[in-house]
mmCIF file of C-alpha atoms and ligand atoms in Angstrom:
data_model
loop_
_atom_site.group_PDB
_atom_site.id
_atom_site.type_symbol
_atom_site.label_atom_id
_atom_site.label_comp_id
_atom_site.label_asym_id
_atom_site.label_seq_id
_atom_site.Cartn_x
_atom_site.Cartn_y
_atom_site.Cartn_z
ATOM 1 C CA MET A 1437 206.142 86.178 -66.579
ATOM 2 C CA ALA A 1438 202.623 86.180 -65.155
ATOM 3 C CA LEU A 1439 200.585 83.026 -64.885
ATOM 4 C CA PRO A 1440 197.857 82.671 -67.500
ATOM 5 C CA GLU A 1441 194.914 82.847 -65.182
ATOM 6 C CA ALA A 1442 191.688 80.964 -65.429
ATOM 7 C CA GLU A 1443 189.615 82.604 -62.794
ATOM 8 C CA ALA A 1444 186.034 83.034 -61.888
ATOM 9 C CA PRO A 1445 184.367 86.230 -63.144
ATOM 10 C CA SER A 1446 184.493 87.347 -59.511
ATOM 11 C CA GLY A 1447 188.314 87.271 -59.522
ATOM 12 C CA LYS A 1448 188.189 84.654 -56.774
ATOM 13 C CA ILE A 1449 190.235 81.582 -57.565
ATOM 14 C CA VAL A 1450 188.668 79.413 -54.878
ATOM 15 C CA GLU A 1451 185.176 79.927 -53.455
ATOM 16 C CA ALA A 1452 183.617 77.816 -50.720
ATOM 17 C CA HIS A 1453 180.091 78.181 -49.431
ATOM 18 C CA ASP A 1454 178.722 76.763 -46.159
ATOM 19 C CA LEU A 1455 181.017 73.728 -46.061
ATOM 20 C CA CYS A 1456 180.154 70.999 -43.597
ATOM 21 C CA ARG A 1457 182.080 67.752 -43.223
ATOM 22 C CA ARG A 1458 180.846 65.075 -40.880
ATOM 23 C CA TYR A 1459 182.908 61.994 -40.115
ATOM 24 C CA GLY A 1460 181.087 58.922 -38.797
ATOM 25 C CA GLU A 1461 177.455 58.593 -37.822
ATOM 26 C CA GLY A 1462 175.143 58.847 -34.829
ATOM 27 C CA GLU A 1463 176.626 59.523 -31.410
ATOM 28 C CA ALA A 1464 180.176 59.058 -32.673
ATOM 29 C CA ALA A 1465 179.775 61.620 -35.468
ATOM 30 C CA VAL A 1466 182.346 64.422 -35.613
ATOM 31 C CA ASP A 1467 181.619 67.667 -37.418
ATOM 32 C CA ALA A 1468 185.095 68.519 -38.655
ATOM 33 C CA LEU A 1469 183.693 71.493 -40.569
ATOM 34 C CA ALA A 1470 180.558 73.178 -39.325
ATOM 35 C CA GLY A 1471 179.690 75.813 -41.930
ATOM 36 C CA VAL A 1472 182.727 77.424 -43.554
ATOM 37 C CA THR A 1473 182.195 80.157 -46.138
ATOM 38 C CA VAL A 1474 185.399 81.650 -47.509
ATOM 39 C CA ASP A 1475 186.993 82.720 -50.753
ATOM 40 C CA PHE A 1476 190.520 83.229 -52.009
ATOM 41 C CA PRO A 1477 191.223 86.035 -54.491
ATOM 42 C CA ALA A 1478 193.850 85.618 -57.186
ATOM 43 C CA GLY A 1479 197.464 86.365 -56.367
ATOM 44 C CA ARG A 1480 197.228 86.290 -52.589
ATOM 45 C CA PHE A 1481 199.037 84.243 -49.963
ATOM 46 C CA THR A 1482 196.733 82.989 -47.195
ATOM 47 C CA ALA A 1483 197.799 81.168 -44.043
ATOM 48 C CA ILE A 1484 195.346 78.966 -42.150
ATOM 49 C CA MET A 1485 196.049 78.310 -38.477
ATOM 50 C CA GLY A 1486 194.053 76.733 -35.674
ATOM 51 C CA PRO A 1487 194.367 74.263 -32.803
ATOM 52 C CA SER A 1488 194.945 70.594 -33.549
ATOM 53 C CA GLY A 1489 191.647 69.011 -34.589
ATOM 54 C CA SER A 1490 190.079 72.334 -35.615
ATOM 55 C CA GLY A 1491 189.502 71.146 -39.187
ATOM 56 C CA LYS A 1492 192.485 72.630 -41.058
ATOM 57 C CA SER A 1493 193.421 69.501 -42.988
ATOM 58 C CA THR A 1494 189.774 68.688 -43.679
ATOM 59 C CA LEU A 1495 189.203 72.173 -45.094
ATOM 60 C CA MET A 1496 192.345 72.026 -47.203
ATOM 61 C CA HIS A 1497 191.470 68.608 -48.629
ATOM 62 C CA ILE A 1498 187.957 69.724 -49.526
ATOM 63 C CA LEU A 1499 189.130 73.008 -51.084
ATOM 64 C CA ALA A 1500 191.661 71.069 -53.147
ATOM 65 C CA GLY A 1501 189.111 68.511 -54.353
ATOM 66 C CA LEU A 1502 190.792 65.628 -52.504
ATOM 67 C CA ASP A 1503 187.698 65.050 -50.364
ATOM 68 C CA ARG A 1504 184.045 65.965 -50.806
ATOM 69 C CA PRO A 1505 182.002 67.952 -48.276
ATOM 70 C CA THR A 1506 178.943 66.484 -46.556
ATOM 71 C CA SER A 1507 177.172 69.662 -47.669
ATOM 72 C CA GLY A 1508 178.138 72.973 -49.164
ATOM 73 C CA THR A 1509 179.968 73.890 -52.370
ATOM 74 C CA VAL A 1510 183.490 74.578 -53.619
ATOM 75 C CA SER A 1511 184.562 76.059 -56.909
ATOM 76 C CA ILE A 1512 188.049 76.404 -58.368
ATOM 77 C CA ALA A 1513 188.586 78.863 -61.214
ATOM 78 C CA GLY A 1514 184.811 79.124 -61.608
ATOM 79 C CA VAL A 1515 184.176 75.369 -61.835
ATOM 80 C CA GLN A 1516 181.874 73.835 -59.193
ATOM 81 C CA LEU A 1517 183.625 70.745 -57.850
ATOM 82 C CA THR A 1518 180.368 69.244 -56.626
ATOM 83 C CA ASP A 1519 179.145 68.988 -60.215
ATOM 84 C CA LEU A 1520 182.142 66.931 -61.323
ATOM 85 C CA SER A 1521 182.532 63.188 -61.621
ATOM 86 C CA ASP A 1522 185.571 61.635 -59.946
ATOM 87 C CA ARG A 1523 187.315 61.546 -63.295
ATOM 88 C CA GLU A 1524 186.601 65.203 -64.055
ATOM 89 C CA LEU A 1525 187.704 66.136 -60.554
ATOM 90 C CA THR A 1526 191.021 64.335 -61.044
ATOM 91 C CA GLN A 1527 191.518 66.205 -64.292
ATOM 92 C CA LEU A 1528 190.709 69.568 -62.730
ATOM 93 C CA ARG A 1529 193.161 68.881 -59.893
ATOM 94 C CA ARG A 1530 195.826 67.954 -62.402
ATOM 95 C CA ASP A 1531 195.313 71.101 -64.481
ATOM 96 C CA ARG A 1532 194.493 73.682 -61.844
ATOM 97 C CA VAL A 1533 195.905 72.668 -58.478
ATOM 98 C CA GLY A 1534 199.436 72.348 -57.098
ATOM 99 C CA PHE A 1535 200.229 70.633 -53.795
ATOM 100 C CA ILE A 1536 203.120 70.905 -51.383
ATOM 101 C CA PHE A 1537 203.180 68.387 -48.538
ATOM 102 C CA GLN A 1538 204.973 68.400 -45.216
ATOM 103 C CA THR A 1539 206.846 65.230 -46.177
ATOM 104 C CA PHE A 1540 207.787 66.414 -49.707
ATOM 105 C CA ASN A 1541 206.249 63.298 -51.366
ATOM 106 C CA LEU A 1542 208.871 63.024 -54.094
ATOM 107 C CA LEU A 1543 209.206 59.721 -55.923
ATOM 108 C CA PRO A 1544 212.453 58.090 -54.703
ATOM 109 C CA VAL A 1545 213.362 56.457 -58.038
ATOM 110 C CA LEU A 1546 213.118 59.715 -60.015
ATOM 111 C CA ASN A 1547 215.723 62.455 -59.998
ATOM 112 C CA ALA A 1548 214.839 66.070 -59.205
ATOM 113 C CA GLU A 1549 214.122 67.070 -62.797
ATOM 114 C CA GLU A 1550 211.946 63.998 -63.408
ATOM 115 C CA ASN A 1551 210.040 64.659 -60.184
ATOM 116 C CA ILE A 1552 209.388 68.269 -61.170
ATOM 117 C CA LEU A 1553 208.171 67.320 -64.633
ATOM 118 C CA LEU A 1554 206.096 64.339 -63.495
ATOM 119 C CA PRO A 1555 202.744 66.202 -63.251
ATOM 120 C CA LEU A 1556 203.172 67.371 -66.852
ATOM 121 C CA SER A 1557 204.237 63.915 -68.070
ATOM 122 C CA ILE A 1558 201.165 62.378 -66.466
ATOM 123 C CA ALA A 1559 198.986 64.998 -68.145
ATOM 124 C CA GLY A 1560 200.725 64.336 -71.480
ATOM 125 C CA ARG A 1561 201.802 67.968 -71.682
ATOM 126 C CA ASP A 1562 205.155 69.245 -72.918
ATOM 127 C CA PRO A 1563 207.069 71.357 -70.440
ATOM 128 C CA ASP A 1564 207.578 75.034 -71.221
ATOM 129 C CA ARG A 1565 211.388 74.948 -71.038
ATOM 130 C CA GLU A 1566 211.682 78.675 -70.418
ATOM 131 C CA TRP A 1567 209.321 78.465 -67.464
ATOM 132 C CA PHE A 1568 211.067 75.323 -66.193
ATOM 133 C CA ASP A 1569 214.447 77.092 -66.362
ATOM 134 C CA ARG A 1570 213.109 80.093 -64.544
ATOM 135 C CA LEU A 1571 211.638 77.909 -61.818
ATOM 136 C CA ILE A 1572 214.871 75.952 -61.382
ATOM 137 C CA ASP A 1573 216.836 79.151 -60.926
ATOM 138 C CA THR A 1574 214.186 80.563 -58.611
ATOM 139 C CA VAL A 1575 214.241 77.552 -56.304
ATOM 140 C CA GLY A 1576 218.023 77.266 -56.674
ATOM 141 C CA ILE A 1577 218.458 73.569 -57.463
ATOM 142 C CA ARG A 1578 220.098 73.668 -60.887
ATOM 143 C CA ASP A 1579 223.100 71.719 -59.573
ATOM 144 C CA ARG A 1580 220.825 69.039 -58.089
ATOM 145 C CA LEU A 1581 218.652 68.209 -61.098
ATOM 146 C CA THR A 1582 220.135 64.738 -61.633
ATOM 147 C CA HIS A 1583 220.057 63.851 -57.927
ATOM 148 C CA ARG A 1584 217.472 61.545 -56.425
ATOM 149 C CA PRO A 1585 215.606 62.574 -53.270
ATOM 150 C CA ALA A 1586 217.825 60.385 -51.035
ATOM 151 C CA GLU A 1587 220.811 62.396 -52.258
ATOM 152 C CA MET A 1588 219.280 65.726 -51.243
ATOM 153 C CA SER A 1589 218.716 67.505 -47.931
ATOM 154 C CA GLY A 1590 215.169 68.065 -46.688
ATOM 155 C CA GLY A 1591 215.368 71.714 -47.722
ATOM 156 C CA GLN A 1592 216.487 70.790 -51.234
ATOM 157 C CA GLN A 1593 213.735 68.176 -51.525
ATOM 158 C CA GLN A 1594 211.110 70.697 -50.509
ATOM 159 C CA ARG A 1595 212.443 73.201 -53.033
ATOM 160 C CA VAL A 1596 212.038 70.492 -55.688
ATOM 161 C CA ALA A 1597 208.473 69.965 -54.442
ATOM 162 C CA VAL A 1598 207.790 73.711 -54.737
ATOM 163 C CA ALA A 1599 209.013 73.667 -58.346
ATOM 164 C CA ARG A 1600 206.843 70.599 -59.030
ATOM 165 C CA ALA A 1601 203.791 72.409 -57.637
ATOM 166 C CA LEU A 1602 204.446 75.486 -59.797
ATOM 167 C CA VAL A 1603 205.537 73.859 -63.058
ATOM 168 C CA SER A 1604 202.029 73.474 -64.490
ATOM 169 C CA ARG A 1605 201.147 77.076 -63.523
ATOM 170 C CA PRO A 1606 198.158 75.984 -61.466
ATOM 171 C CA SER A 1607 195.343 78.329 -60.496
ATOM 172 C CA VAL A 1608 196.102 77.668 -56.842
ATOM 173 C CA VAL A 1609 198.798 75.987 -54.754
ATOM 174 C CA PHE A 1610 197.803 74.316 -51.488
ATOM 175 C CA ALA A 1611 200.593 73.760 -48.997
ATOM 176 C CA ASP A 1612 200.068 71.625 -45.880
ATOM 177 C CA GLU A 1613 202.731 72.488 -43.275
ATOM 178 C CA PRO A 1614 205.340 72.972 -46.044
ATOM 179 C CA SER A 1615 208.033 74.018 -43.576
ATOM 180 C CA GLY A 1616 207.036 71.619 -40.796
ATOM 181 C CA ASN A 1617 209.876 69.138 -41.378
ATOM 182 C CA LEU A 1618 212.644 71.645 -42.073
ATOM 183 C CA ASP A 1619 215.333 73.395 -40.049
ATOM 184 C CA SER A 1620 214.797 77.128 -39.643
ATOM 185 C CA LYS A 1621 217.089 78.179 -42.514
ATOM 186 C CA SER A 1622 215.469 75.787 -45.030
ATOM 187 C CA SER A 1623 212.060 76.656 -43.656
ATOM 188 C CA ASN A 1624 212.688 80.334 -44.359
ATOM 189 C CA ASP A 1625 213.925 79.528 -47.873
ATOM 190 C CA VAL A 1626 210.725 77.639 -48.698
ATOM 191 C CA LEU A 1627 208.463 80.323 -47.218
ATOM 192 C CA GLU A 1628 210.342 83.003 -49.149
ATOM 193 C CA LEU A 1629 209.866 80.951 -52.322
ATOM 194 C CA LEU A 1630 206.114 80.831 -51.755
ATOM 195 C CA ARG A 1631 206.100 84.581 -51.089
ATOM 196 C CA HIS A 1632 208.090 85.080 -54.293
ATOM 197 C CA ALA A 1633 205.653 82.907 -56.297
ATOM 198 C CA VAL A 1634 202.827 85.176 -55.169
ATOM 199 C CA ASP A 1635 204.631 88.503 -55.642
ATOM 200 C CA ASP A 1636 206.452 87.794 -58.898
ATOM 201 C CA PHE A 1637 204.434 85.048 -60.609
ATOM 202 C CA GLY A 1638 200.968 86.112 -59.408
ATOM 203 C CA GLN A 1639 200.448 82.664 -57.891
ATOM 204 C CA THR A 1640 197.587 82.087 -55.432
ATOM 205 C CA VAL A 1641 198.789 80.170 -52.348
ATOM 206 C CA VAL A 1642 196.825 78.681 -49.444
ATOM 207 C CA MET A 1643 199.008 77.295 -46.645
ATOM 208 C CA VAL A 1644 198.096 75.419 -43.483
ATOM 209 C CA THR A 1645 200.610 75.904 -40.694
ATOM 210 C CA HIS A 1646 200.883 75.680 -36.914
ATOM 211 C CA ASP A 1647 203.934 77.944 -37.030
ATOM 212 C CA ALA A 1648 203.282 81.633 -36.324
ATOM 213 C CA HIS A 1649 206.540 82.576 -38.028
ATOM 214 C CA ALA A 1650 205.417 80.789 -41.212
ATOM 215 C CA ALA A 1651 202.048 82.557 -41.026
ATOM 216 C CA SER A 1652 203.814 85.928 -40.933
ATOM 217 C CA PHE A 1653 204.868 85.429 -44.587
ATOM 218 C CA ALA A 1654 201.225 85.481 -45.698
ATOM 219 C CA ASP A 1655 198.999 88.405 -46.739
ATOM 220 C CA ARG A 1656 196.084 87.082 -44.802
ATOM 221 C CA LEU A 1657 195.507 84.900 -41.771
ATOM 222 C CA LEU A 1658 192.489 82.655 -41.240
ATOM 223 C CA LEU A 1659 191.944 80.999 -37.882
ATOM 224 C CA LEU A 1660 189.834 77.893 -37.475
ATOM 225 C CA ALA A 1661 188.364 76.581 -34.233
ATOM 226 C CA ASP A 1662 185.901 73.702 -33.937
ATOM 227 C CA GLY A 1663 185.294 73.601 -37.662
ATOM 228 C CA ARG A 1664 184.479 77.281 -38.003
ATOM 229 C CA ILE A 1665 186.380 80.367 -39.110
ATOM 230 C CA VAL A 1666 186.881 82.516 -36.035
ATOM 231 C CA HIS A 1667 189.246 85.083 -37.514
ATOM 232 C CA ASP A 1668 189.879 86.357 -41.037
ATOM 233 C CA GLY A 1669 192.235 89.294 -41.297
ATOM 234 C CA GLU A 1670 195.190 90.954 -42.943
ATOM 235 C CA ALA A 1671 198.869 90.071 -42.639
ATOM 236 C CA VAL A 1672 200.181 89.800 -39.096
ATOM 237 C CA THR A 1673 203.554 89.508 -37.403
ATOM 238 C CA ALA A 1674 204.547 86.196 -35.831
ATOM 239 C CA GLU A 1675 203.823 87.667 -32.383
ATOM 240 C CA GLN A 1676 200.347 88.803 -33.403
ATOM 241 C CA ALA A 1677 199.652 85.377 -34.899
ATOM 242 C CA LEU A 1678 200.679 83.765 -31.594
ATOM 243 C CA ASP A 1679 198.409 86.107 -29.643
ATOM 244 C CA LEU A 1680 195.498 85.329 -31.954
ATOM 245 C CA MET A 1681 196.143 81.595 -31.558
ATOM 246 C CA LYS A 1682 196.147 81.946 -27.757
ATOM 247 C CA SER A 1683 192.858 83.810 -27.892
ATOM 248 C CA VAL A 1684 191.158 80.864 -29.606
ATOM 249 C CA GLY A 1685 192.556 78.394 -27.117
HETATM 250 P P1 ADP B 1308 193.458 69.653 -38.028
HETATM 251 O O1 ADP B 1308 194.097 69.455 -39.363
HETATM 252 O O2 ADP B 1308 193.089 71.068 -37.737
HETATM 253 O O3 ADP B 1308 194.279 69.069 -36.913
HETATM 254 P P2 ADP B 1308 191.481 67.734 -38.996
HETATM 255 O O4 ADP B 1308 190.840 68.386 -40.144
HETATM 256 O O5 ADP B 1308 192.515 66.707 -39.272
HETATM 257 O O6 ADP B 1308 192.053 68.856 -38.015
HETATM 258 O O7 ADP B 1308 190.359 67.055 -38.090
HETATM 259 C C1 ADP B 1308 189.190 67.736 -37.650
HETATM 260 C C2 ADP B 1308 188.349 66.794 -36.795
HETATM 261 O O8 ADP B 1308 187.863 65.723 -37.603
HETATM 262 C C3 ADP B 1308 189.114 66.139 -35.658
HETATM 263 O O9 ADP B 1308 188.223 65.996 -34.563
HETATM 264 C C4 ADP B 1308 189.477 64.797 -36.215
HETATM 265 O O10 ADP B 1308 189.628 63.858 -35.183
HETATM 266 C C5 ADP B 1308 188.300 64.480 -37.092
HETATM 267 N N1 ADP B 1308 188.677 63.626 -38.240
HETATM 268 C C6 ADP B 1308 189.566 63.964 -39.209
HETATM 269 N N2 ADP B 1308 189.656 62.976 -40.128
HETATM 270 C C7 ADP B 1308 188.808 61.985 -39.716
HETATM 271 C C8 ADP B 1308 188.439 60.711 -40.234
HETATM 272 N N3 ADP B 1308 188.963 60.256 -41.381
HETATM 273 N N4 ADP B 1308 187.539 59.991 -39.535
HETATM 274 C C9 ADP B 1308 186.995 60.446 -38.406
HETATM 275 N N5 ADP B 1308 187.288 61.650 -37.865
HETATM 276 C C10 ADP B 1308 188.178 62.417 -38.507
HETATM 277 MG MG1 MG B 1309 195.942 68.582 -39.870
#
C-alpha cells in the first residue's frame, strides 16, 4: 500500500533554499544556520549528523515548520511555508508532517491506540482501519493497544510513536534522535521500522542523530558544522559515518 503522495512537481518533498537562522541580536547574536540549501526527494531516508551546536535541531524545526527562518525559504509538498499564516502552517503540519521525538511524547492518560489515533481525531478525520491495522502489525504492538505509556517499555512507547507519526500518511516524517533513549535492541527495532516505512510504504524520512550506527540505516548522510552543510552523500556504514564525523571535528 503506497502512500498517496502530494509532492512538488520536482519530486522533492521538502525543499529549502539559503536558510539562515539567527538567535539574539548584536554582539550576542548566534547564527545557528548560515545558508543551508538542501532538498529531500520522495521515498528516501536521510540522516543528519553534526557536532553539538552545529544547527541540527534548528534545521529540523525550520524544515518541519515548527520555527521560521530569519531568511531563506522552505517548501513541503510544493507549498512555501513562508507564505503561510500561523494557522495555515499548523494545518499543513497536521496534514503533511509526522514527528518522532527522542522522549516519545505520548499523552500519559491515553492508551496506545488513542495516542496513535490522536492526530487524526484532532484533524477531525476518520482513521483508515485497514491502514491502522497494517501499521499496528508492522510496529508489533497489537497486544499493547489498551496499555497506557506508563505500562509500556521505552521501546514499545517509541513504536507507538512511530505508528502515530505514520497514521496520517504524511508527506514527510521528521525524527529527532528517535533511538536516543533506547537500549540497543529497541533502538534497532525502531530504526528498522523507519527503514521499512521508506522501503515498503514509500515514506520520506529525515532523522537527526548523533549515533553513527543509527545513521547507517539511512540512504543518505548530511553533515552539519557551524550552521552549514559540509557533507552530503550516499549511504555509509557506521564506521564511515564515524570517520566523517571526526573529520568535521
Ligand atoms: P544542535 O541540535 O546541532 O546541537 P542547535 O540547532 O540546537 O544545534 O543549536 C545551534 C546553535 O544555536 C547553538 O550555538 C545554540 O546554542 C544556538 N541556539 C539554539 N537555540 C537557541 C535559542 N533558542 N536561543 C539562542 N541560541 C540558540
Ligand atoms: Mg539538537
